[in-house]
mmCIF file of C-alpha atoms in Angstrom:
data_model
loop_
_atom_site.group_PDB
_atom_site.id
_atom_site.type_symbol
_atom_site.label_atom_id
_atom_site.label_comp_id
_atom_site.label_asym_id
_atom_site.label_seq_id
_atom_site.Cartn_x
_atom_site.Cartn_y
_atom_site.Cartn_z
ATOM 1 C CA UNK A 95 23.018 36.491 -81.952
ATOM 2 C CA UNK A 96 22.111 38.938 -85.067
ATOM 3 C CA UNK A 97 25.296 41.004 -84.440
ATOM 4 C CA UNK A 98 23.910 43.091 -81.378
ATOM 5 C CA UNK A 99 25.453 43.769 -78.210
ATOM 6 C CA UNK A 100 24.860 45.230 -74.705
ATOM 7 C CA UNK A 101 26.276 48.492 -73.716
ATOM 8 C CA UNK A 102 26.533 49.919 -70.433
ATOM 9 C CA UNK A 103 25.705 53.544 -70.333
ATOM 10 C CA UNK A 104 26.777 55.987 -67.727
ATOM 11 C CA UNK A 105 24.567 59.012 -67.007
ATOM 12 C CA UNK A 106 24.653 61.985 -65.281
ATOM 13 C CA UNK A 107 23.818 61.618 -61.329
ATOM 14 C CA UNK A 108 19.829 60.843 -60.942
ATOM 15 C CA UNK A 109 19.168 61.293 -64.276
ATOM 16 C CA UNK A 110 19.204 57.717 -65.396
ATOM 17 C CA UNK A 111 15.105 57.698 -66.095
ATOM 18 C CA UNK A 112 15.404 60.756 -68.609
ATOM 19 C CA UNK A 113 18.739 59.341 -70.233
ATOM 20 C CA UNK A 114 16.196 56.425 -70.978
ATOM 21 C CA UNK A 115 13.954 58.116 -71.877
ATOM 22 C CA UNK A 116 15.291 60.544 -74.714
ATOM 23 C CA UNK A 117 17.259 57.207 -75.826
ATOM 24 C CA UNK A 118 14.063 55.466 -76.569
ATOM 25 C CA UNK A 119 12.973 58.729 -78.385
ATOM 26 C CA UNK A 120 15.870 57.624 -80.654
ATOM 27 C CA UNK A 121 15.112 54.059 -80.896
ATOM 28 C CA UNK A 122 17.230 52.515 -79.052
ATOM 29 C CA UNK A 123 16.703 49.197 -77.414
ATOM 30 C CA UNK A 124 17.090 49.911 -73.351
ATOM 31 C CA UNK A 125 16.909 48.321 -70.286
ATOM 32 C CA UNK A 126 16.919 50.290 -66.548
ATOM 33 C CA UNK A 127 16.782 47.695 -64.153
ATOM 34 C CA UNK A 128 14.806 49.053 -61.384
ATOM 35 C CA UNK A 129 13.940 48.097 -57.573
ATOM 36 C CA UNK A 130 11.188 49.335 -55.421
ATOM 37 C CA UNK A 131 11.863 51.329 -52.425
ATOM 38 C CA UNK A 132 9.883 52.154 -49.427
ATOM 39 C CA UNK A 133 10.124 56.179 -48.301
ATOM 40 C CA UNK A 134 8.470 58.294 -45.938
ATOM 41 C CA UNK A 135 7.126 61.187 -47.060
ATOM 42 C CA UNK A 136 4.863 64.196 -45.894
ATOM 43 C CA UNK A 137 4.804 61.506 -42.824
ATOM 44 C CA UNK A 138 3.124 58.917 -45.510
ATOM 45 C CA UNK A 139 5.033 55.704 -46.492
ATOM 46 C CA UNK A 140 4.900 55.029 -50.185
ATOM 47 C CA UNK A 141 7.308 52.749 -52.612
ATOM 48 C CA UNK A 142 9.352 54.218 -55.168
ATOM 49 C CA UNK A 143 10.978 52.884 -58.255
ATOM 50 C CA UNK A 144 15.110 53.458 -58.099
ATOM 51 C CA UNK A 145 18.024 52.268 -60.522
ATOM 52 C CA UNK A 146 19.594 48.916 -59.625
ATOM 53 C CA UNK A 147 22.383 50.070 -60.716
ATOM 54 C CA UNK A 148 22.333 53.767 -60.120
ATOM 55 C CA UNK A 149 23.927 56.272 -62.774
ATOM 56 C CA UNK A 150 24.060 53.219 -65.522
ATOM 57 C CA UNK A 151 21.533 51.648 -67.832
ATOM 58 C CA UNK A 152 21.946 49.095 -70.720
ATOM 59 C CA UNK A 153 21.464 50.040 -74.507
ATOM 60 C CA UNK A 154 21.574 46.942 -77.181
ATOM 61 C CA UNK A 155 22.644 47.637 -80.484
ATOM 62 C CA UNK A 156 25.074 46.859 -83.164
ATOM 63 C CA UNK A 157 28.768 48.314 -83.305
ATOM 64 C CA UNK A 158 28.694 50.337 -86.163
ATOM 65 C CA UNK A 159 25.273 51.828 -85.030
ATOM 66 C CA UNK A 160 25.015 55.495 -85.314
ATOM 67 C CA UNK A 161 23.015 55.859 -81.875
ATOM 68 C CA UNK A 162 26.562 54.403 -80.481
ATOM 69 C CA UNK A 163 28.171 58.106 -81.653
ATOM 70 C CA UNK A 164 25.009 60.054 -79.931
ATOM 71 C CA UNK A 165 24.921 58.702 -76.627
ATOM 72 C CA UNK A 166 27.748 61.423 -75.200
ATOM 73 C CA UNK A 167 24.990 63.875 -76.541
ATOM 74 C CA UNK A 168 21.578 62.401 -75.168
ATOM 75 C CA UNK A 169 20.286 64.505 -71.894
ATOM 76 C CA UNK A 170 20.894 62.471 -69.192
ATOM 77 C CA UNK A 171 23.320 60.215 -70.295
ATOM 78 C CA UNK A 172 27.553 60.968 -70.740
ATOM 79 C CA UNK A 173 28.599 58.442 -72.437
ATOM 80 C CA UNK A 174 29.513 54.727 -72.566
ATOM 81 C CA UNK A 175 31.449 52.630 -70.185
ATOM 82 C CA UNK A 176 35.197 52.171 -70.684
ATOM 83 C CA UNK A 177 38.082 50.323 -69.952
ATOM 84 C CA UNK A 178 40.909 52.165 -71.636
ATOM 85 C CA UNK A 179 40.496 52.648 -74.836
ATOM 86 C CA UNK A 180 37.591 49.892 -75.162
ATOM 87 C CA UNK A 181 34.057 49.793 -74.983
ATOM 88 C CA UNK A 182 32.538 47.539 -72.190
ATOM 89 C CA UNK A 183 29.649 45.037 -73.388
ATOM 90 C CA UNK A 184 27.457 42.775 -71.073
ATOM 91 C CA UNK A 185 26.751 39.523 -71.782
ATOM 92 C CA UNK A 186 22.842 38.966 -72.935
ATOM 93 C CA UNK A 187 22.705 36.081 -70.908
ATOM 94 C CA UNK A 188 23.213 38.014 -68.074
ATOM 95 C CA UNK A 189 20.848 41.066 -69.127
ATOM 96 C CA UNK A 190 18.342 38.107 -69.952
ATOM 97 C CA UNK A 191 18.680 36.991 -66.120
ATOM 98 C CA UNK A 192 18.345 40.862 -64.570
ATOM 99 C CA UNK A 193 14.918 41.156 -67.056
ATOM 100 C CA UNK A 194 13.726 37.895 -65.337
ATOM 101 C CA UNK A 195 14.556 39.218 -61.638
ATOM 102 C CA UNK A 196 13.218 42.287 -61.938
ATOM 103 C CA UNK A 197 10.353 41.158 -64.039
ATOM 104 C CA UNK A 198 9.864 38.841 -60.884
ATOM 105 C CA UNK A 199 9.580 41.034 -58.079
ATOM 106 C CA UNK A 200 7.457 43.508 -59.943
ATOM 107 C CA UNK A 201 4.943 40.560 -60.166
ATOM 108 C CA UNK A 202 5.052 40.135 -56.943
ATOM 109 C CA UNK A 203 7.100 37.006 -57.180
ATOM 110 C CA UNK A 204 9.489 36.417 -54.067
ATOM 111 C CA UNK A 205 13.156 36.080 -54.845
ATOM 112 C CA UNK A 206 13.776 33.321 -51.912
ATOM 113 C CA UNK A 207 11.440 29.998 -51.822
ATOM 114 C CA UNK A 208 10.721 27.776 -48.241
ATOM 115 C CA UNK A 209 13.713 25.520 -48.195
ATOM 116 C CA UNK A 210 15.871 27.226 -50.365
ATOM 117 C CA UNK A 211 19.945 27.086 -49.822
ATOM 118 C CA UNK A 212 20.333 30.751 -49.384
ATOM 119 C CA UNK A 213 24.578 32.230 -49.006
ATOM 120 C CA UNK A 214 24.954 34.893 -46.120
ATOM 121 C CA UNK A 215 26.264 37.695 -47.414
ATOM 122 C CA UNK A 216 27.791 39.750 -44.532
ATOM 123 C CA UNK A 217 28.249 39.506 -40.721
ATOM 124 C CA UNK A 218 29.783 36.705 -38.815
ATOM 125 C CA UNK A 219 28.409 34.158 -40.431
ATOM 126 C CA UNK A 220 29.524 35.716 -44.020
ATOM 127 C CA UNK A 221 30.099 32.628 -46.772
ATOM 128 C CA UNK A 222 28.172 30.165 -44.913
ATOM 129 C CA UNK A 223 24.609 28.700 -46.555
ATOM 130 C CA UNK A 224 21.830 28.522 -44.394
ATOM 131 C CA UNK A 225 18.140 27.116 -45.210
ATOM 132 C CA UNK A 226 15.645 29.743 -45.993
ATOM 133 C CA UNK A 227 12.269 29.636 -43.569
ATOM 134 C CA UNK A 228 10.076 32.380 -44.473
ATOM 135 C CA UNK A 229 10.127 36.497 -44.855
ATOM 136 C CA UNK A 230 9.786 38.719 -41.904
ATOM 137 C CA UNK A 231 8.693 41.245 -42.822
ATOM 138 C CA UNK A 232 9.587 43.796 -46.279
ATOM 139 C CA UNK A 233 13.337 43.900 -45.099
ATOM 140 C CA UNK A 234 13.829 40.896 -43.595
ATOM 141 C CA UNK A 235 14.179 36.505 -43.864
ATOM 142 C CA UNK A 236 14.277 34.147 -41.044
ATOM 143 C CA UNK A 237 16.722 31.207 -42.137
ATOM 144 C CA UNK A 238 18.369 27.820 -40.538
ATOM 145 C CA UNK A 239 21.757 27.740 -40.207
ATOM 146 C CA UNK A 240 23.786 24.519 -39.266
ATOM 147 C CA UNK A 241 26.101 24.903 -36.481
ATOM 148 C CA UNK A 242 27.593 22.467 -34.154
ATOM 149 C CA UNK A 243 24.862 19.601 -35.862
ATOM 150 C CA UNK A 244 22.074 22.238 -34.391
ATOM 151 C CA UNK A 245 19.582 24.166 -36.506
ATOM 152 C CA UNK A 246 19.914 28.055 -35.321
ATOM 153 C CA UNK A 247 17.269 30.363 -36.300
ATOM 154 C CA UNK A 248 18.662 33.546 -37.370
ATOM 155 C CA UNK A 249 16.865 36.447 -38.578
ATOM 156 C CA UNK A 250 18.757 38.921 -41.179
ATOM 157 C CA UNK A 251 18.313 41.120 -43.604
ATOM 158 C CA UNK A 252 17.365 40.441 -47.287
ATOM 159 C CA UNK A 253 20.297 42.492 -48.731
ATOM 160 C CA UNK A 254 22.609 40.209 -46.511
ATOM 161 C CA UNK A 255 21.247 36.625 -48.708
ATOM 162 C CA UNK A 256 21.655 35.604 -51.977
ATOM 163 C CA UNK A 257 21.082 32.552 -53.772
ATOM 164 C CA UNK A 258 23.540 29.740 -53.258
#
């Protein structure tokens, strides 16, 4: 793995677009995983580009690199993630995986396929898997769910699946 590493870097409330961007002014390696949002404004709907992970972002880069030692200073950003005294680092297998996600759904790509084991996420039927059907709508999914040997139909909200 050439001796780098992914850092998580915290930055200052709703400022995580200009932390990345003054850090690739300094050549760092960064990734803001983002997600598009639909708002209403001036009474116009239109989709906006958020953090994922809102007030953190992910810099790669050895340990004895000298960006590590600026990041407290970069405008936006205030500092790295900590657990005591030690310096949090993400695996790249699963920075690899958020790339391919969000990659995905900015192509277009939908994260659920027909006939996919989906896990509820919330709501009374929290921890059970149910059989994706199709979307309904931007927000929503209409899955199967086996109760009682009987297929229900349910329809739920996207945030409330994952993938079994």
């Amino acid at each position: 793995m050439n001796g780098r590493k992914w850092y998580v870097v915290l930055t200052k409330p709703k400022q995580e677009f200009r932390a990345r961007d003054h850090l690739i002014q300094q050549d760092a390696d960064v990734f803001l995983p983002e997600t598009g949002t639909e708002v209403v404004r001036n009474g116009k709907r239109t989709r906006l580009q958020q953090p994922l992970f809102p007030g953190y972002l992910f810099i790669s880069c050895t340990e004895n690199d000298p960006l590590l030692s600026k990041i407290r200073s970069t405008r936006g950003a205030r500092g790295l993630l900590r657990f005591g005294a030690d310096i949090i680092t993400v695996q790249s297998e699963l920075i690899d995986d958020l790339k391919r996600r969000c990659q995905a759904l900015a192509d277009g790509e939908t994260l659920f396929k027909e006939g996919q084991t989906v896990k509820i996420q919330s709501g009374p039927f929290r921890e059970y898997d149910a059989i994706f059907h199709q979307y309904d709508g931007e927000k929503r999914a209409i899955v199967f769910l086996s109760i009682l040997n009987q297929q229900q139909k349910l329809v739920l909200d996207l945030q409330d699946l994952n993938v079994a």
